[in-house]
PDB file of C-alpha atoms in Angstrom:
ATOM      1  CA  MET A  24      -0.116  -0.166  -0.342  1.00  0.00           C
ATOM      2  CA  THR A  25       1.399   3.368  -1.103  1.00  0.00           C
ATOM      3  CA  GLU A  26      -1.818   5.659  -0.118  1.00  0.00           C
ATOM      4  CA  GLY A  27      -0.328   8.867   1.503  1.00  0.00           C
ATOM      5  CA  ILE A  28       3.583   7.103   0.720  1.00  0.00           C
ATOM      6  CA  GLU A  29       5.289  10.848  -0.810  1.00  0.00           C
ATOM      7  CA  PHE A  30       8.558  10.559  -2.421  1.00  0.00           C
ATOM      8  CA  ASP A  31      10.027  13.203  -4.646  1.00  0.00           C
ATOM      9  CA  VAL A  32      11.599  10.981  -7.391  1.00  0.00           C
ATOM     10  CA  GLU A  33      14.544  12.815  -9.799  1.00  0.00           C
ATOM     11  CA  SER A  34      13.668  12.415 -13.103  1.00  0.00           C
ATOM     12  CA  ALA A  35      16.613  10.491 -15.329  1.00  0.00           C
ATOM     13  CA  GLU A  36      15.547  13.268 -18.191  1.00  0.00           C
ATOM     14  CA  ASP A  37      18.416  15.396 -17.645  1.00  0.00           C
ATOM     15  CA  PRO A  38      21.160  13.327 -17.209  1.00  0.00           C
ATOM     16  CA  ALA A  39      20.321  10.718 -20.267  1.00  0.00           C
ATOM     17  CA  GLU A  40      20.164  14.269 -22.587  1.00  0.00           C
ATOM     18  CA  ARG A  41      23.469  15.147 -21.314  1.00  0.00           C
ATOM     19  CA  ARG A  42      24.925  11.732 -22.180  1.00  0.00           C
ATOM     20  CA  ASP A  43      23.107  11.584 -25.344  1.00  0.00           C
ATOM     21  CA  GLU A  44      24.413  14.807 -26.770  1.00  0.00           C
ATOM     22  CA  VAL A  45      28.223  14.017 -25.246  1.00  0.00           C
ATOM     23  CA  VAL A  46      28.195  10.615 -27.130  1.00  0.00           C
ATOM     24  CA  ALA A  47      27.116  12.350 -30.415  1.00  0.00           C
ATOM     25  CA  ARG A  48      30.071  14.811 -30.335  1.00  0.00           C
ATOM     26  CA  VAL A  49      32.218  11.788 -29.499  1.00  0.00           C
ATOM     27  CA  THR A  50      30.759   9.841 -32.272  1.00  0.00           C
ATOM     28  CA  ASP A  51      31.651  12.909 -34.634  1.00  0.00           C
ATOM     29  CA  HIS A  52      35.519  13.299 -33.732  1.00  0.00           C
ATOM     30  CA  ALA A  53      35.854   9.955 -33.670  1.00  0.00           C
ATOM     31  CA  GLY A  54      34.126   8.915 -36.481  1.00  0.00           C
ATOM     32  CA  ARG A  55      36.960  11.331 -38.397  1.00  0.00           C
ATOM     33  CA  ILE A  56      39.095   9.128 -37.012  1.00  0.00           C
ATOM     34  CA  ALA A  57      37.748   5.751 -38.107  1.00  0.00           C
ATOM     35  CA  ARG A  58      37.739   7.253 -41.957  1.00  0.00           C
ATOM     36  CA  GLU A  59      41.547   8.053 -41.338  1.00  0.00           C
ATOM     37  CA  LEU A  60      42.133   4.618 -40.093  1.00  0.00           C
ATOM     38  CA  ALA A  61      40.240   3.093 -43.253  1.00  0.00           C
ATOM     39  CA  VAL A  62      43.160   5.468 -45.732  1.00  0.00           C
ATOM     40  CA  LEU A  63      45.940   4.637 -43.620  1.00  0.00           C
ATOM     41  CA  GLN A  64      45.380   0.595 -43.429  1.00  0.00           C
ATOM     42  CA  GLY A  65      44.085   0.748 -46.566  1.00  0.00           C
ATOM     43  CA  GLY A  66      40.881  -1.236 -45.964  1.00  0.00           C
ATOM     44  CA  ASP A  67      36.754  -0.468 -45.076  1.00  0.00           C
ATOM     45  CA  TYR A  68      36.841  -2.869 -42.396  1.00  0.00           C
ATOM     46  CA  GLY A  69      39.293  -2.879 -39.681  1.00  0.00           C
ATOM     47  CA  GLN A  70      40.040  -2.289 -35.628  1.00  0.00           C
ATOM     48  CA  ARG A  71      43.092  -0.824 -33.897  1.00  0.00           C
ATOM     49  CA  ALA A  72      43.530  -0.095 -29.824  1.00  0.00           C
ATOM     50  CA  PHE A  73      45.443   2.529 -28.123  1.00  0.00           C
ATOM     51  CA  THR A  74      47.134   2.461 -25.195  1.00  0.00           C
ATOM     52  CA  THR A  75      47.487   5.406 -22.835  1.00  0.00           C
ATOM     53  CA  ASP A  76      48.062   5.407 -19.126  1.00  0.00           C
ATOM     54  CA  ALA A  77      44.996   4.635 -17.936  1.00  0.00           C
ATOM     55  CA  GLY A  78      44.035   1.530 -20.130  1.00  0.00           C
ATOM     56  CA  GLU A  79      43.572   0.961 -23.674  1.00  0.00           C
ATOM     57  CA  TRP A  80      40.902   2.636 -26.604  1.00  0.00           C
ATOM     58  CA  THR A  81      39.985   0.759 -29.411  1.00  0.00           C
ATOM     59  CA  LEU A  82      38.354   1.894 -32.698  1.00  0.00           C
ATOM     60  CA  LYS A  83      36.131  -0.327 -34.513  1.00  0.00           C
ATOM     61  CA  TYR A  84      34.618   0.952 -38.304  1.00  0.00           C
ATOM     62  CA  GLU A  85      33.059  -0.890 -41.063  1.00  0.00           C
ATOM     63  CA  ALA A  86      32.939   0.106 -44.929  1.00  0.00           C
ATOM     64  CA  GLY A  87      34.605   3.604 -43.033  1.00  0.00           C
ATOM     65  CA  ALA A  88      31.998   4.424 -40.291  1.00  0.00           C
ATOM     66  CA  ILE A  89      33.052   3.523 -36.473  1.00  0.00           C
ATOM     67  CA  GLN A  90      30.749   0.725 -35.261  1.00  0.00           C
ATOM     68  CA  TYR A  91      32.166   1.004 -31.856  1.00  0.00           C
ATOM     69  CA  LEU A  92      34.695   3.035 -29.477  1.00  0.00           C
ATOM     70  CA  ARG A  93      35.710   0.908 -26.226  1.00  0.00           C
ATOM     71  CA  PHE A  94      37.675   1.534 -23.152  1.00  0.00           C
ATOM     72  CA  ASP A  95      39.283  -0.625 -20.965  1.00  0.00           C
ATOM     73  CA  PRO A  96      40.788   0.510 -17.842  1.00  0.00           C
ATOM     74  CA  ARG A  97      43.129  -0.516 -16.053  1.00  0.00           C
ATOM     75  CA  SER A  98      41.071  -0.952 -13.367  1.00  0.00           C
ATOM     76  CA  GLY A  99      36.848  -1.435 -13.084  1.00  0.00           C
ATOM     77  CA  GLU A 100      35.001  -2.510 -16.245  1.00  0.00           C
ATOM     78  CA  GLU A 101      35.321  -1.693 -19.743  1.00  0.00           C
ATOM     79  CA  VAL A 102      32.615   0.312 -21.276  1.00  0.00           C
ATOM     80  CA  TYR A 103      31.499   1.063 -24.660  1.00  0.00           C
ATOM     81  CA  VAL A 104      31.578   4.779 -25.562  1.00  0.00           C
ATOM     82  CA  VAL A 105      29.974   4.401 -28.811  1.00  0.00           C
ATOM     83  CA  SER A 106      28.235   1.815 -29.833  1.00  0.00           C
ATOM     84  CA  THR A 107      25.360  -0.175 -31.952  1.00  0.00           C
ATOM     85  CA  LYS A 108      23.710  -1.412 -29.436  1.00  0.00           C
ATOM     86  CA  GLN A 109      22.660   0.382 -26.270  1.00  0.00           C
ATOM     87  CA  PRO A 110      24.303   3.939 -24.963  1.00  0.00           C
ATOM     88  CA  PRO A 111      26.550   3.825 -21.709  1.00  0.00           C
ATOM     89  CA  GLU A 112      25.494   4.234 -18.690  1.00  0.00           C
ATOM     90  CA  PRO A 113      26.438   7.972 -17.270  1.00  0.00           C
ATOM     91  CA  GLU A 114      28.909   7.489 -14.744  1.00  0.00           C
ATOM     92  CA  ALA A 115      30.669   4.937 -17.385  1.00  0.00           C
ATOM     93  CA  LEU A 116      31.041   7.267 -19.969  1.00  0.00           C
ATOM     94  CA  ALA A 117      32.229  10.685 -17.647  1.00  0.00           C
ATOM     95  CA  ARG A 118      35.124   8.076 -16.322  1.00  0.00           C
ATOM     96  CA  ALA A 119      36.007   7.388 -20.102  1.00  0.00           C
ATOM     97  CA  MET A 120      35.644  11.016 -21.338  1.00  0.00           C
ATOM     98  CA  ALA A 121      38.213  11.892 -18.839  1.00  0.00           C
ATOM     99  CA  ASP A 122      40.424   9.722 -20.255  1.00  0.00           C
ATOM    100  CA  TYR A 123      39.412  10.489 -24.303  1.00  0.00           C
ATOM    101  CA  GLY A 124      42.121  13.215 -24.680  1.00  0.00           C
ATOM    102  CA  ALA A 125      44.815  10.850 -24.003  1.00  0.00           C
ATOM    103  CA  PHE A 126      43.375   8.877 -26.427  1.00  0.00           C
ATOM    104  CA  VAL A 127      43.093  11.595 -29.241  1.00  0.00           C
ATOM    105  CA  GLU A 128      46.777  11.892 -28.505  1.00  0.00           C
ATOM    106  CA  ALA A 129      47.853   8.441 -28.763  1.00  0.00           C
ATOM    107  CA  TYR A 130      46.075   8.180 -32.260  1.00  0.00           C
ATOM    108  CA  ASN A 131      47.937  11.445 -33.362  1.00  0.00           C
ATOM    109  CA  ALA A 132      51.480  10.179 -31.928  1.00  0.00           C
ATOM    110  CA  TYR A 133      50.341   6.367 -34.044  1.00  0.00           C
ATOM    111  CA  VAL A 134      49.935   8.607 -37.152  1.00  0.00           C
ATOM    112  CA  ALA A 135      53.034  10.860 -36.524  1.00  0.00           C
ATOM    113  CA  SER A 136      55.075   7.813 -36.141  1.00  0.00           C
ATOM    114  CA  LEU A 137      54.362   7.024 -39.467  1.00  0.00           C
ATOM    115  CA  ALA A 138      55.916  10.231 -41.322  1.00  0.00           C
ATOM    116  CA  GLY A 139      58.548   9.365 -43.710  1.00  0.00           C
ATOM    117  CA  VAL A 140      58.286   4.999 -43.234  1.00  0.00           C
ATOM    118  CA  LEU A 141      58.350   5.015 -46.978  1.00  0.00           C
ATOM    119  CA  ASP A 142      60.893   8.086 -47.470  1.00  0.00           C
ATOM    120  CA  ASP A 143      63.756   5.427 -48.316  1.00  0.00           C
ATOM    121  CA  VAL A 144      61.493   3.011 -50.577  1.00  0.00           C
ATOM    122  CA  THR A 145      63.037   2.353 -53.938  1.00  0.00           C
ATOM    123  CA  VAL A 146      60.609   2.666 -56.656  1.00  0.00           C
ATOM    124  CA  ASP A 147      62.889   1.610 -59.352  1.00  0.00           C
ATOM    125  CA  PHE A 148      61.617  -1.714 -60.002  1.00  0.00           C
ATOM    126  CA  PRO A 149      63.097  -4.146 -62.272  1.00  0.00           C
ATOM    127  CA  THR A 150      61.215  -4.165 -65.908  1.00  0.00           C
ATOM    128  CA  PRO A 151      58.581  -7.646 -65.630  1.00  0.00           C
ATOM    129  CA  VAL A 152      59.984  -9.466 -69.075  1.00  0.00           C
ATOM    130  CA  SER A 153      57.271  -9.914 -71.788  1.00  0.00           C
ATOM    131  CA  THR A 154      55.557 -13.233 -72.302  1.00  0.00           C
ATOM    132  CA  GLU A 155      54.489 -12.375 -75.583  1.00  0.00           C
ATOM    133  CA  SER A 156      57.117 -14.899 -76.784  1.00  0.00           C
ATOM    134  CA  VAL A 157      55.516 -17.560 -74.433  1.00  0.00           C
ATOM    135  CA  ALA A 158      52.243 -17.175 -75.138  1.00  0.00           C
ATOM    136  CA  ALA A 159      53.157 -16.808 -79.486  1.00  0.00           C
ATOM    137  CA  GLU A 160      54.993 -20.633 -78.833  1.00  0.00           C
ATOM    138  CA  ARG A 161      51.371 -21.781 -76.597  1.00  0.00           C
ATOM    139  CA  ASP A 162      49.431 -20.465 -79.698  1.00  0.00           C
ATOM    140  CA  ARG A 163      51.678 -22.507 -82.516  1.00  0.00           C
ATOM    141  CA  VAL A 164      51.990 -25.836 -80.252  1.00  0.00           C
ATOM    142  CA  LEU A 165      47.972 -25.209 -79.811  1.00  0.00           C
ATOM    143  CA  ASP A 166      47.401 -24.294 -83.830  1.00  0.00           C
ATOM    144  CA  ALA A 167      49.256 -28.032 -84.366  1.00  0.00           C
ATOM    145  CA  ILE A 168      47.827 -29.856 -81.972  1.00  0.00           C
ATOM    146  CA  ARG A 169      43.984 -28.318 -83.370  1.00  0.00           C
ATOM    147  CA  GLU A 170      44.834 -29.313 -87.146  1.00  0.00           C
ATOM    148  CA  LEU A 171      45.726 -33.305 -85.610  1.00  0.00           C
ATOM    149  CA  CYS A 172      42.548 -32.753 -83.782  1.00  0.00           C
ATOM    150  CA  ASP A 173      40.294 -31.465 -86.375  1.00  0.00           C
ATOM    151  CA  GLU A 174      41.840 -34.212 -89.364  1.00  0.00           C
ATOM    152  CA  MET A 175      40.579 -36.752 -86.419  1.00  0.00           C
ATOM    153  CA  ALA A 176      37.091 -35.477 -85.547  1.00  0.00           C
ATOM    154  CA  ALA A 177      36.822 -35.984 -90.214  1.00  0.00           C
ATOM    155  CA  GLN A 178      37.570 -38.881 -89.581  1.00  0.00           C
ATOM    156  CA  LEU A 179      34.880 -40.261 -87.100  1.00  0.00           C
ATOM    157  CA  HIS A 180      32.595 -38.535 -88.832  1.00  0.00           C
ATOM    158  CA  ARG A 181      33.217 -40.823 -91.440  1.00  0.00           C
ATOM    159  CA  TYR A 182      33.752 -43.907 -89.472  1.00  0.00           C
ATOM    160  CA  ASP A 183      31.122 -43.038 -86.822  1.00  0.00           C
ATOM    161  CA  GLY A 184      28.135 -41.873 -89.748  1.00  0.00           C
ATOM    162  CA  THR A 185      26.923 -38.964 -86.919  1.00  0.00           C
ATOM    163  CA  ASP A 186      27.101 -35.560 -86.975  1.00  0.00           C
ATOM    164  CA  TYR A 187      28.376 -35.436 -83.157  1.00  0.00           C
ATOM    165  CA  GLY A 188      30.223 -37.618 -81.303  1.00  0.00           C
ATOM    166  CA  THR A 189      33.807 -38.117 -78.898  1.00  0.00           C
ATOM    167  CA  PHE A 190      36.960 -40.035 -78.655  1.00  0.00           C
ATOM    168  CA  ALA A 191      37.853 -40.940 -74.691  1.00  0.00           C
ATOM    169  CA  ALA A 192      41.517 -42.585 -74.273  1.00  0.00           C
ATOM    170  CA  ARG A 193      42.835 -43.124 -71.098  1.00  0.00           C
ATOM    171  CA  VAL A 194      46.802 -42.113 -71.541  1.00  0.00           C
ATOM    172  CA  SER A 195      49.365 -41.783 -68.541  1.00  0.00           C
ATOM    173  CA  GLY A 196      46.694 -42.411 -65.801  1.00  0.00           C
ATOM    174  CA  SER A 197      44.462 -39.509 -67.604  1.00  0.00           C
ATOM    175  CA  ARG A 198      40.910 -39.635 -69.419  1.00  0.00           C
ATOM    176  CA  TRP A 199      42.039 -37.515 -73.068  1.00  0.00           C
ATOM    177  CA  GLU A 200      38.361 -36.738 -74.536  1.00  0.00           C
ATOM    178  CA  LEU A 201      37.750 -34.964 -77.959  1.00  0.00           C
ATOM    179  CA  LYS A 202      34.398 -33.793 -78.627  1.00  0.00           C
ATOM    180  CA  ARG A 203      33.319 -32.832 -82.134  1.00  0.00           C
ATOM    181  CA  GLU A 204      30.500 -31.310 -84.049  1.00  0.00           C
ATOM    182  CA  GLY A 205      30.722 -33.013 -87.808  1.00  0.00           C
ATOM    183  CA  ASP A 206      34.466 -33.105 -89.216  1.00  0.00           C
ATOM    184  CA  VAL A 207      35.434 -30.510 -86.594  1.00  0.00           C
ATOM    185  CA  ALA A 208      36.796 -30.823 -82.888  1.00  0.00           C
ATOM    186  CA  SER A 209      34.974 -28.890 -80.068  1.00  0.00           C
ATOM    187  CA  TYR A 210      37.563 -29.508 -77.761  1.00  0.00           C
ATOM    188  CA  LEU A 211      40.219 -31.581 -76.087  1.00  0.00           C
ATOM    189  CA  ARG A 212      39.807 -32.268 -72.762  1.00  0.00           C
ATOM    190  CA  VAL A 213      42.611 -33.923 -70.084  1.00  0.00           C
ATOM    191  CA  GLY A 214      41.128 -35.144 -66.845  1.00  0.00           C
ATOM    192  CA  GLY A 215      37.484 -35.159 -66.811  1.00  0.00           C
ATOM    193  CA  GLU A 216      34.695 -32.633 -66.319  1.00  0.00           C
ATOM    194  CA  SER A 217      37.196 -30.534 -63.842  1.00  0.00           C
ATOM    195  CA  GLY A 218      40.747 -31.248 -65.960  1.00  0.00           C
ATOM    196  CA  ILE A 219      42.860 -28.805 -68.520  1.00  0.00           C
ATOM    197  CA  TYR A 220      40.717 -28.258 -72.264  1.00  0.00           C
ATOM    198  CA  LEU A 221      43.533 -28.203 -73.846  1.00  0.00           C
ATOM    199  CA  LEU A 222      40.963 -26.767 -77.014  1.00  0.00           C
ATOM    200  CA  SER A 223      38.392 -25.557 -76.152  1.00  0.00           C
ATOM    201  CA  GLN A 224      35.666 -23.211 -77.981  1.00  0.00           C
ATOM    202  CA  TYR A 225      37.398 -20.238 -74.626  1.00  0.00           C
ATOM    203  CA  GLY A 226      40.170 -19.354 -73.638  1.00  0.00           C
ATOM    204  CA  PRO A 227      43.713 -21.454 -74.127  1.00  0.00           C
ATOM    205  CA  PRO A 228      44.985 -23.146 -71.298  1.00  0.00           C
ATOM    206  CA  SER A 229      48.277 -21.857 -69.501  1.00  0.00           C
ATOM    207  CA  ALA A 230      51.395 -22.116 -70.867  1.00  0.00           C
ATOM    208  CA  PRO A 231      52.843 -24.211 -68.233  1.00  0.00           C
ATOM    209  CA  ASP A 232      49.432 -26.841 -68.873  1.00  0.00           C
ATOM    210  CA  VAL A 233      50.588 -27.076 -72.503  1.00  0.00           C
ATOM    211  CA  ARG A 234      54.341 -27.838 -72.329  1.00  0.00           C
ATOM    212  CA  GLU A 235      53.460 -31.059 -69.057  1.00  0.00           C
ATOM    213  CA  LEU A 236      50.708 -32.298 -72.075  1.00  0.00           C
ATOM    214  CA  VAL A 237      51.734 -31.536 -75.615  1.00  0.00           C
ATOM    215  CA  GLY A 238      54.472 -34.760 -74.790  1.00  0.00           C
ATOM    216  CA  ASP A 239      50.804 -37.193 -74.324  1.00  0.00           C
ATOM    217  CA  VAL A 240      49.448 -36.730 -77.544  1.00  0.00           C
ATOM    218  CA  PRO A 241      50.977 -38.674 -79.981  1.00  0.00           C
ATOM    219  CA  ALA A 242      50.091 -41.686 -77.520  1.00  0.00           C
ATOM    220  CA  PHE A 243      46.771 -40.136 -77.460  1.00  0.00           C
ATOM    221  CA  VAL A 244      46.527 -39.922 -81.242  1.00  0.00           C
ATOM    222  CA  GLU A 245      48.054 -44.147 -80.686  1.00  0.00           C
ATOM    223  CA  ALA A 246      45.245 -44.546 -78.976  1.00  0.00           C
ATOM    224  CA  TYR A 247      42.822 -43.158 -81.612  1.00  0.00           C
ATOM    225  CA  ASN A 248      44.807 -45.426 -84.574  1.00  0.00           C
ATOM    226  CA  ASP A 249      44.798 -47.866 -82.827  1.00  0.00           C
ATOM    227  CA  GLU A 250      41.080 -48.304 -82.009  1.00  0.00           C
ATOM    228  CA  VAL A 251      40.158 -46.983 -85.771  1.00  0.00           C
ATOM    229  CA  ARG A 252      42.842 -50.154 -86.469  1.00  0.00           C
ATOM    230  CA  GLU A 253      40.926 -52.423 -84.162  1.00  0.00           C
ATOM    231  CA  LEU A 254      37.575 -51.681 -85.914  1.00  0.00           C
ATOM    232  CA  GLU A 255      39.083 -52.225 -89.735  1.00  0.00           C
ATOM    233  CA  ALA A 256      40.400 -55.629 -88.350  1.00  0.00           C
ATOM    234  CA  GLU A 257      37.044 -56.748 -87.002  1.00  0.00           C
ATOM    235  CA  LEU A 258      35.111 -55.462 -89.495  1.00  0.00           C
ATOM    236  CA  SER A 259      37.564 -57.124 -92.841  1.00  0.00           C
ATOM    237  CA  THR A 260      36.106 -60.538 -91.365  1.00  0.00           C
ATOM    238  CA  VAL A 261      32.954 -59.595 -92.014  1.00  0.00           C
ATOM    239  CA  SER A 262      31.270 -61.783 -94.625  1.00  0.00           C
ATOM    240  CA  VAL A 263      27.800 -61.140 -96.531  1.00  0.00           C
ATOM    241  CA  GLU A 264      26.628 -64.196 -98.652  1.00  0.00           C
ATOM    242  CA  VAL A 265      23.604 -63.705-100.969  1.00  0.00           C
ATOM    243  CA  GLY A 266      21.743 -66.761-102.325  1.00  0.00           C
ATOM    244  CA  ASP A 267      20.998 -67.447-105.082  1.00  0.00           C
TER     245      ASP A 267
END
């Protein structure tokens, strides 16, 4: 029962408004530091800690905007001066703000320590060697493989009797597959669906891949030749007798 009991209840509106005012000004000020750190550290996301005599300040930013500013005193509980969640308690904020100036000085000292850090870095780099001749040699080899595979495709088209088809053989433990459309090679792939396309309608393979695989091309052609010879031998034994 509270009838007849009177107490004065102090309003929290004034300290809350003052707290929000301080947080807003710190958010704006520390936000400038966050943007400078984003530029300095070369990324839109990151954080950095600064040590003062009273404790450690950690500023985190995302997309160049401040996410939080946390003060972890040497004694007592940490406080998020700026946060995307709830605002700090006024007393905790007051303790942190007593050291805010030292935090800014620590940041300034950090930036100053980087002055001239790149002065002795040389930008006289060696000239990169051109890969033009390597690419030309790769293309020369691929042109020869293309000519060879087109000839195989034409021969396969002749005896398969279909407009589309494939020929596959295992060479050095890898599956080689030649796909054709009519009498033209569509692709030559080594190693299954996730393998290397020596020939395709897209870009050429890398020069190291060509160097590694070109030595097995003759074995792939021999596998094709063996199949044709075997088929020829089998068909040569077939006789068709027509009755009277």
